[in-house]
PDB file of C-alpha atoms in Angstrom:
ATOM      1  CA  VAL E 135       0.000   0.000   0.000  1.00  0.00           C
ATOM      2  CA  GLN E 136       1.269   3.431  -0.911  1.00  0.00           C
ATOM      3  CA  LEU E 137      -0.447   6.744  -0.274  1.00  0.00           C
ATOM      4  CA  LEU E 138       1.186   9.903  -1.577  1.00  0.00           C
ATOM      5  CA  GLU E 139      -0.234  13.305  -0.645  1.00  0.00           C
ATOM      6  CA  SER E 140       0.417  16.546  -2.477  1.00  0.00           C
ATOM      7  CA  GLY E 141      -0.982  20.040  -2.754  1.00  0.00           C
ATOM      8  CA  GLY E 142       0.000  21.550   0.570  1.00  0.00           C
ATOM      9  CA  GLY E 143       1.642  24.934   0.931  1.00  0.00           C
ATOM     10  CA  LEU E 144       1.380  28.429   2.309  1.00  0.00           C
ATOM     11  CA  VAL E 145      -1.968  30.155   1.854  1.00  0.00           C
ATOM     12  CA  GLN E 146      -3.469  33.345   3.229  1.00  0.00           C
ATOM     13  CA  PRO E 147      -6.433  33.256   5.589  1.00  0.00           C
ATOM     14  CA  GLY E 148      -9.620  32.971   3.561  1.00  0.00           C
ATOM     15  CA  GLY E 149      -7.819  31.230   0.723  1.00  0.00           C
ATOM     16  CA  SER E 150      -8.262  27.782  -0.795  1.00  0.00           C
ATOM     17  CA  LEU E 151      -6.179  24.693  -1.404  1.00  0.00           C
ATOM     18  CA  ARG E 152      -6.865  21.298  -2.919  1.00  0.00           C
ATOM     19  CA  LEU E 153      -5.016  18.340  -1.489  1.00  0.00           C
ATOM     20  CA  SER E 154      -4.575  15.108  -3.429  1.00  0.00           C
ATOM     21  CA  CYS E 155      -3.665  11.611  -2.319  1.00  0.00           C
ATOM     22  CA  ALA E 156      -2.530   9.135  -4.962  1.00  0.00           C
ATOM     23  CA  ALA E 157      -3.151   5.545  -3.902  1.00  0.00           C
ATOM     24  CA  SER E 158      -1.511   2.367  -5.136  1.00  0.00           C
ATOM     25  CA  GLY E 159      -0.892  -1.203  -4.055  1.00  0.00           C
ATOM     26  CA  PHE E 160      -4.490  -2.018  -3.151  1.00  0.00           C
ATOM     27  CA  THR E 161      -7.956  -2.022  -4.683  1.00  0.00           C
ATOM     28  CA  PHE E 162      -8.746   1.632  -4.022  1.00  0.00           C
ATOM     29  CA  HIS E 163     -12.459   1.479  -4.855  1.00  0.00           C
ATOM     30  CA  ASN E 164     -13.074  -1.155  -2.155  1.00  0.00           C
ATOM     31  CA  PHE E 165     -12.090   0.970   0.840  1.00  0.00           C
ATOM     32  CA  ALA E 166     -13.248   4.057   2.670  1.00  0.00           C
ATOM     33  CA  MET E 167     -10.641   6.791   2.923  1.00  0.00           C
ATOM     34  CA  ASP E 168     -10.090   9.580   5.409  1.00  0.00           C
ATOM     35  CA  TRP E 169      -8.140  12.761   5.968  1.00  0.00           C
ATOM     36  CA  VAL E 170      -6.518  13.218   9.377  1.00  0.00           C
ATOM     37  CA  ARG E 171      -4.513  16.284  10.371  1.00  0.00           C
ATOM     38  CA  GLN E 172      -1.851  16.881  12.956  1.00  0.00           C
ATOM     39  CA  SER E 173      -0.822  20.165  14.494  1.00  0.00           C
ATOM     40  CA  PRO E 174       1.413  20.810  17.495  1.00  0.00           C
ATOM     41  CA  GLY E 175      -1.364  22.363  19.498  1.00  0.00           C
ATOM     42  CA  LYS E 176      -4.158  19.905  18.754  1.00  0.00           C
ATOM     43  CA  GLY E 177      -2.438  16.587  18.148  1.00  0.00           C
ATOM     44  CA  LEU E 178      -4.122  14.189  15.739  1.00  0.00           C
ATOM     45  CA  GLU E 179      -7.559  15.245  14.547  1.00  0.00           C
ATOM     46  CA  TRP E 180      -9.872  13.344  12.216  1.00  0.00           C
ATOM     47  CA  VAL E 181     -11.108  15.647   9.447  1.00  0.00           C
ATOM     48  CA  SER E 182     -13.167  13.842   6.815  1.00  0.00           C
ATOM     49  CA  VAL E 183     -14.210  10.418   5.535  1.00  0.00           C
ATOM     50  CA  ILE E 184     -15.569   9.178   2.225  1.00  0.00           C
ATOM     51  CA  SER E 185     -17.040   5.772   1.543  1.00  0.00           C
ATOM     52  CA  ALA E 186     -15.574   3.433  -1.034  1.00  0.00           C
ATOM     53  CA  SER E 187     -18.168   4.398  -3.628  1.00  0.00           C
ATOM     54  CA  GLY E 188     -18.022   8.087  -2.785  1.00  0.00           C
ATOM     55  CA  ALA E 189     -21.712   8.169  -1.914  1.00  0.00           C
ATOM     56  CA  GLU E 190     -21.172   8.953   1.782  1.00  0.00           C
ATOM     57  CA  THR E 191     -19.061  11.786   3.119  1.00  0.00           C
ATOM     58  CA  TYR E 192     -18.699  13.205   6.611  1.00  0.00           C
ATOM     59  CA  HIS E 193     -16.632  16.029   8.046  1.00  0.00           C
ATOM     60  CA  THR E 194     -15.678  17.127  11.511  1.00  0.00           C
ATOM     61  CA  ALA E 195     -17.731  20.067  12.768  1.00  0.00           C
ATOM     62  CA  SER E 196     -14.944  22.643  12.541  1.00  0.00           C
ATOM     63  CA  VAL E 197     -14.534  22.151   8.775  1.00  0.00           C
ATOM     64  CA  GLN E 198     -18.161  21.451   7.844  1.00  0.00           C
ATOM     65  CA  GLY E 199     -19.207  23.776   5.032  1.00  0.00           C
ATOM     66  CA  ARG E 200     -15.604  24.741   4.222  1.00  0.00           C
ATOM     67  CA  PHE E 201     -13.927  21.423   3.295  1.00  0.00           C
ATOM     68  CA  THR E 202     -15.128  18.838   0.774  1.00  0.00           C
ATOM     69  CA  ILE E 203     -13.759  15.331   0.464  1.00  0.00           C
ATOM     70  CA  SER E 204     -14.059  13.502  -2.849  1.00  0.00           C
ATOM     71  CA  ARG E 205     -12.476  10.659  -4.749  1.00  0.00           C
ATOM     72  CA  ASP E 206     -11.854   9.500  -8.301  1.00  0.00           C
ATOM     73  CA  ASN E 207     -11.887   5.716  -8.260  1.00  0.00           C
ATOM     74  CA  ALA E 208     -10.837   5.550 -11.911  1.00  0.00           C
ATOM     75  CA  GLU E 209      -7.691   7.511 -11.055  1.00  0.00           C
ATOM     76  CA  ASN E 210      -7.161   5.976  -7.583  1.00  0.00           C
ATOM     77  CA  THR E 211      -7.019   9.440  -6.080  1.00  0.00           C
ATOM     78  CA  LEU E 212      -8.502  11.043  -2.975  1.00  0.00           C
ATOM     79  CA  TYR E 213      -9.042  14.781  -2.684  1.00  0.00           C
ATOM     80  CA  LEU E 214      -9.691  17.395  -0.042  1.00  0.00           C
ATOM     81  CA  GLN E 215     -10.931  20.767  -1.241  1.00  0.00           C
ATOM     82  CA  MET E 216     -10.297  23.314   1.489  1.00  0.00           C
ATOM     83  CA  ASN E 217     -11.988  26.712   1.259  1.00  0.00           C
ATOM     84  CA  ARG E 218     -12.129  29.716   3.597  1.00  0.00           C
ATOM     85  CA  LEU E 219      -8.990  28.532   5.322  1.00  0.00           C
ATOM     86  CA  ARG E 220      -8.219  29.755   8.813  1.00  0.00           C
ATOM     87  CA  ALA E 221      -5.042  29.904  10.879  1.00  0.00           C
ATOM     88  CA  ASP E 222      -6.195  26.983  12.983  1.00  0.00           C
ATOM     89  CA  ASP E 223      -6.323  24.786   9.871  1.00  0.00           C
ATOM     90  CA  THR E 224      -2.518  24.873   9.846  1.00  0.00           C
ATOM     91  CA  ALA E 225      -1.359  21.273  10.128  1.00  0.00           C
ATOM     92  CA  VAL E 226       0.147  18.300   8.381  1.00  0.00           C
ATOM     93  CA  TYR E 227      -2.653  16.580   6.497  1.00  0.00           C
ATOM     94  CA  TYR E 228      -2.525  12.814   6.108  1.00  0.00           C
ATOM     95  CA  CYS E 229      -4.677  10.608   3.958  1.00  0.00           C
ATOM     96  CA  ALA E 230      -5.449   7.322   5.648  1.00  0.00           C
ATOM     97  CA  LYS E 231      -7.015   4.072   4.518  1.00  0.00           C
ATOM     98  CA  LYS E 232      -9.729   2.226   6.381  1.00  0.00           C
ATOM     99  CA  THR E 233     -10.229  -1.554   6.387  1.00  0.00           C
ATOM    100  CA  CYS E 234     -13.869  -1.342   5.347  1.00  0.00           C
ATOM    101  CA  SER E 235     -15.964   0.326   2.673  1.00  0.00           C
ATOM    102  CA  GLY E 236     -18.708   2.326   4.356  1.00  0.00           C
ATOM    103  CA  GLY E 237     -18.384   5.931   5.362  1.00  0.00           C
ATOM    104  CA  SER E 238     -19.540   5.172   8.879  1.00  0.00           C
ATOM    105  CA  CYS E 239     -17.823   1.829   9.357  1.00  0.00           C
ATOM    106  CA  ASN E 240     -15.853   1.176  12.522  1.00  0.00           C
ATOM    107  CA  SER E 241     -12.286   0.705  11.421  1.00  0.00           C
ATOM    108  CA  PRO E 242      -8.801   1.757  12.376  1.00  0.00           C
ATOM    109  CA  PHE E 243      -6.541   3.473   9.878  1.00  0.00           C
ATOM    110  CA  ASP E 244      -4.329   0.702   8.584  1.00  0.00           C
ATOM    111  CA  SER E 245      -2.214   2.754   6.181  1.00  0.00           C
ATOM    112  CA  TRP E 246      -1.190   6.402   6.143  1.00  0.00           C
ATOM    113  CA  GLY E 247       0.485   8.675   3.637  1.00  0.00           C
ATOM    114  CA  GLN E 248       3.567  10.700   4.516  1.00  0.00           C
ATOM    115  CA  GLY E 249       1.547  13.894   4.900  1.00  0.00           C
ATOM    116  CA  THR E 250       1.456  17.318   3.276  1.00  0.00           C
ATOM    117  CA  LEU E 251       1.943  20.541   5.232  1.00  0.00           C
ATOM    118  CA  VAL E 252      -0.632  23.291   5.052  1.00  0.00           C
ATOM    119  CA  ILE E 253       0.264  26.657   6.553  1.00  0.00           C
ATOM    120  CA  VAL E 254      -2.407  29.326   6.762  1.00  0.00           C
ATOM    121  CA  SER E 255      -0.798  32.677   7.433  1.00  0.00           C
ATOM    122  CA  SER E 256      -0.678  36.209   6.118  1.00  0.00           C
TER     123      SER E 256
ATOM    124  CA  ASP S1259     -17.329  13.625  21.476  1.00  0.00           C
ATOM    125  CA  ILE S1260     -15.473  10.810  23.172  1.00  0.00           C
ATOM    126  CA  VAL S1261     -12.353  12.150  24.886  1.00  0.00           C
ATOM    127  CA  MET S1262      -9.313   9.904  24.916  1.00  0.00           C
ATOM    128  CA  THR S1263      -6.802  10.566  27.692  1.00  0.00           C
ATOM    129  CA  GLN S1264      -3.335   9.053  27.611  1.00  0.00           C
ATOM    130  CA  SER S1265      -0.880   8.757  30.477  1.00  0.00           C
ATOM    131  CA  PRO S1266       1.843   9.466  31.127  1.00  0.00           C
ATOM    132  CA  ALA S1267       2.707  12.212  28.672  1.00  0.00           C
ATOM    133  CA  THR S1268       6.326  11.082  28.686  1.00  0.00           C
ATOM    134  CA  LEU S1269       7.895   7.792  29.693  1.00  0.00           C
ATOM    135  CA  SER S1270      11.670   7.775  30.245  1.00  0.00           C
ATOM    136  CA  LEU S1271      13.035   4.250  30.062  1.00  0.00           C
ATOM    137  CA  SER S1272      16.134   2.305  29.080  1.00  0.00           C
ATOM    138  CA  PRO S1273      16.491  -0.299  26.321  1.00  0.00           C
ATOM    139  CA  GLY S1274      15.303  -3.633  27.641  1.00  0.00           C
ATOM    140  CA  ASP S1275      12.813  -2.053  30.039  1.00  0.00           C
ATOM    141  CA  ARG S1276       9.122  -2.816  30.025  1.00  0.00           C
ATOM    142  CA  ALA S1277       6.886   0.056  28.926  1.00  0.00           C
ATOM    143  CA  THR S1278       3.285   0.396  30.030  1.00  0.00           C
ATOM    144  CA  LEU S1279       1.158   3.072  28.359  1.00  0.00           C
ATOM    145  CA  SER S1280      -2.394   3.871  29.392  1.00  0.00           C
ATOM    146  CA  CYS S1281      -5.376   5.184  27.496  1.00  0.00           C
ATOM    147  CA  ARG S1282      -8.750   6.046  28.992  1.00  0.00           C
ATOM    148  CA  ALA S1283     -11.977   6.764  27.125  1.00  0.00           C
ATOM    149  CA  SER S1284     -14.592   9.174  28.491  1.00  0.00           C
ATOM    150  CA  GLN S1285     -17.276   6.565  27.802  1.00  0.00           C
ATOM    151  CA  SER S1286     -17.323   2.896  26.916  1.00  0.00           C
ATOM    152  CA  ILE S1287     -15.924   2.085  23.483  1.00  0.00           C
ATOM    153  CA  SER S1288     -16.076  -1.713  23.817  1.00  0.00           C
ATOM    154  CA  ASN S1289     -12.844  -2.882  22.156  1.00  0.00           C
ATOM    155  CA  TYR S1290     -12.853  -0.368  19.276  1.00  0.00           C
ATOM    156  CA  LEU S1291      -9.424   0.918  20.215  1.00  0.00           C
ATOM    157  CA  ALA S1292      -6.304   1.255  18.091  1.00  0.00           C
ATOM    158  CA  TRP S1293      -2.726   2.114  18.973  1.00  0.00           C
ATOM    159  CA  TYR S1294      -0.359   3.874  16.585  1.00  0.00           C
ATOM    160  CA  GLN S1295       3.365   4.509  16.649  1.00  0.00           C
ATOM    161  CA  GLN S1296       4.837   7.678  15.194  1.00  0.00           C
ATOM    162  CA  LYS S1297       8.534   8.346  14.715  1.00  0.00           C
ATOM    163  CA  PRO S1298       9.904  11.860  14.086  1.00  0.00           C
ATOM    164  CA  GLY S1299       9.137  13.107  10.603  1.00  0.00           C
ATOM    165  CA  GLN S1300       6.988  10.082   9.799  1.00  0.00           C
ATOM    166  CA  ALA S1301       3.291   9.332   9.639  1.00  0.00           C
ATOM    167  CA  PRO S1302       1.615   7.277  12.350  1.00  0.00           C
ATOM    168  CA  SER S1303       1.546   3.527  11.724  1.00  0.00           C
ATOM    169  CA  LEU S1304      -0.945   1.014  13.060  1.00  0.00           C
ATOM    170  CA  LEU S1305       0.301  -1.218  15.873  1.00  0.00           C
ATOM    171  CA  ILE S1306      -2.779  -2.661  17.533  1.00  0.00           C
ATOM    172  CA  TYR S1307      -6.476  -2.732  16.651  1.00  0.00           C
ATOM    173  CA  GLY S1308      -9.478  -4.199  18.389  1.00  0.00           C
ATOM    174  CA  ALA S1309      -7.645  -3.303  21.612  1.00  0.00           C
ATOM    175  CA  SER S1310      -5.456  -6.397  21.468  1.00  0.00           C
ATOM    176  CA  THR S1311      -4.835  -7.584  17.886  1.00  0.00           C
ATOM    177  CA  ARG S1312      -1.411  -6.820  16.479  1.00  0.00           C
ATOM    178  CA  ALA S1313      -1.347  -5.374  12.984  1.00  0.00           C
ATOM    179  CA  THR S1314       0.534  -7.193  10.261  1.00  0.00           C
ATOM    180  CA  GLY S1315       4.260  -7.357  10.889  1.00  0.00           C
ATOM    181  CA  ILE S1316       4.153  -5.983  14.420  1.00  0.00           C
ATOM    182  CA  PRO S1317       6.531  -7.816  16.774  1.00  0.00           C
ATOM    183  CA  ALA S1318       5.165  -9.869  19.634  1.00  0.00           C
ATOM    184  CA  ARG S1319       6.799  -7.581  22.207  1.00  0.00           C
ATOM    185  CA  PHE S1320       3.893  -5.203  21.575  1.00  0.00           C
ATOM    186  CA  SER S1321       0.653  -6.180  23.280  1.00  0.00           C
ATOM    187  CA  GLY S1322      -2.614  -4.438  23.955  1.00  0.00           C
ATOM    188  CA  SER S1323      -5.277  -5.079  26.529  1.00  0.00           C
ATOM    189  CA  GLY S1324      -8.448  -3.612  27.971  1.00  0.00           C
ATOM    190  CA  SER S1325     -12.054  -2.975  27.077  1.00  0.00           C
ATOM    191  CA  GLY S1326     -14.743  -0.480  27.920  1.00  0.00           C
ATOM    192  CA  THR S1327     -12.900   2.619  29.073  1.00  0.00           C
ATOM    193  CA  GLU S1328      -9.450   1.458  30.193  1.00  0.00           C
ATOM    194  CA  PHE S1329      -6.740   0.273  27.823  1.00  0.00           C
ATOM    195  CA  THR S1330      -3.047  -0.527  28.015  1.00  0.00           C
ATOM    196  CA  LEU S1331      -0.246  -0.865  25.495  1.00  0.00           C
ATOM    197  CA  THR S1332       2.705  -2.866  26.769  1.00  0.00           C
ATOM    198  CA  ILE S1333       6.113  -3.137  25.171  1.00  0.00           C
ATOM    199  CA  SER S1334       7.734  -6.066  26.923  1.00  0.00           C
ATOM    200  CA  SER S1335      11.374  -5.196  26.267  1.00  0.00           C
ATOM    201  CA  LEU S1336      12.144  -1.870  24.631  1.00  0.00           C
ATOM    202  CA  GLN S1337      14.299  -1.941  21.534  1.00  0.00           C
ATOM    203  CA  SER S1338      16.072   1.148  20.208  1.00  0.00           C
ATOM    204  CA  GLU S1339      13.534   1.498  17.392  1.00  0.00           C
ATOM    205  CA  ASP S1340      10.637   1.599  19.862  1.00  0.00           C
ATOM    206  CA  PHE S1341      11.496   5.026  21.251  1.00  0.00           C
ATOM    207  CA  ALA S1342       8.746   7.049  19.616  1.00  0.00           C
ATOM    208  CA  LEU S1343       5.374   8.704  20.113  1.00  0.00           C
ATOM    209  CA  TYR S1344       2.332   6.493  20.704  1.00  0.00           C
ATOM    210  CA  PHE S1345      -1.305   7.428  20.185  1.00  0.00           C
ATOM    211  CA  CYS S1346      -4.529   5.655  21.003  1.00  0.00           C
ATOM    212  CA  GLN S1347      -7.679   6.154  18.929  1.00  0.00           C
ATOM    213  CA  GLN S1348     -11.305   5.167  19.380  1.00  0.00           C
ATOM    214  CA  TYR S1349     -13.314   4.112  16.357  1.00  0.00           C
ATOM    215  CA  TYR S1350     -16.486   3.142  18.189  1.00  0.00           C
ATOM    216  CA  ASN S1351     -18.455   6.344  18.139  1.00  0.00           C
ATOM    217  CA  TRP S1352     -18.387   8.940  15.430  1.00  0.00           C
ATOM    218  CA  PRO S1353     -18.283  11.608  14.301  1.00  0.00           C
ATOM    219  CA  PRO S1354     -15.641  12.321  15.142  1.00  0.00           C
ATOM    220  CA  TRP S1355     -13.238   9.464  15.609  1.00  0.00           C
ATOM    221  CA  THR S1356     -10.886  10.744  18.301  1.00  0.00           C
ATOM    222  CA  PHE S1357      -7.276  10.329  19.346  1.00  0.00           C
ATOM    223  CA  GLY S1358      -5.425  10.623  22.608  1.00  0.00           C
ATOM    224  CA  GLN S1359      -2.830  13.344  22.947  1.00  0.00           C
ATOM    225  CA  GLY S1360       0.049  10.871  22.828  1.00  0.00           C
ATOM    226  CA  THR S1361       2.713   9.340  25.055  1.00  0.00           C
ATOM    227  CA  LYS S1362       6.343   9.916  24.178  1.00  0.00           C
ATOM    228  CA  VAL S1363       8.621   7.007  25.046  1.00  0.00           C
ATOM    229  CA  GLU S1364      12.113   8.445  25.376  1.00  0.00           C
ATOM    230  CA  ILE S1365      15.511   7.076  26.251  1.00  0.00           C
ATOM    231  CA  LYS S1366      16.395   7.589  29.892  1.00  0.00           C
TER     232      LYS S1366
END
C-alpha cells in the first residue's frame, strides 16, 4: 500500500487549497478513505471520511461547510478541497485508509500517507 | 465527542525495560481501540487494533489489553527502534473518531 499526498503549501487566511492523495498497491475502490490532520497544538484530529463508492461523506464540525472530500476511483485518487482557510487549519494533512468500505464503518486506519503541510498565514 | 486521555505524557526508560502506556476513554468504546506509533518526521503507523490484535508485521513484544474505558499498550522489552510517540484512537463512536494526545517514550 502506498499513499502519496500533495498540494499543501502556504496560503493566506480565507484562501483555498486542494489536497490530493494518490493511492496504489491495493484495490482503491473497495475501501473508505479519510483525511486526518496533525498540528502541534491539537495533536491528531480526524477531518473527513468518504465511503468506497463516494456516496457517503462526513466532516468534523470545525470544517463542515468549508472542506469537501471527494475521490476518483478511476484515477485511484482522494481529494480534499479546502476553502475559507483559517489559521487553525494549519497542520500536516494525512490521507489514511480504512479496512472497510462504508463511510460510517468502525475501522482503524491501517495505512497512512507521509503527509502534506498546510500553513495558513498572512 | 469521546475524549481519549493518555498517560503518562512522557515515559523515560532504558532499552530492555518494560513500557506500560495507558489510554482512557470518556465513555465505553467496547474494544474499538487502536494504537499507533509515530517516529519523528513520519506518519503514524498502526500497531494494535481491536484493543489487542497486532497489525501485520508488528513484533510480539507489543501487546494491547483492555475494554470499555481502560486500555493498556505494553512493550515487553524496549528496543532502540521503539522510542517514539504512541497514540490511542477510538473508532467506536463517530463523528468524530478521536485520538489521545500521545505518550512519548524516550531514552532515559
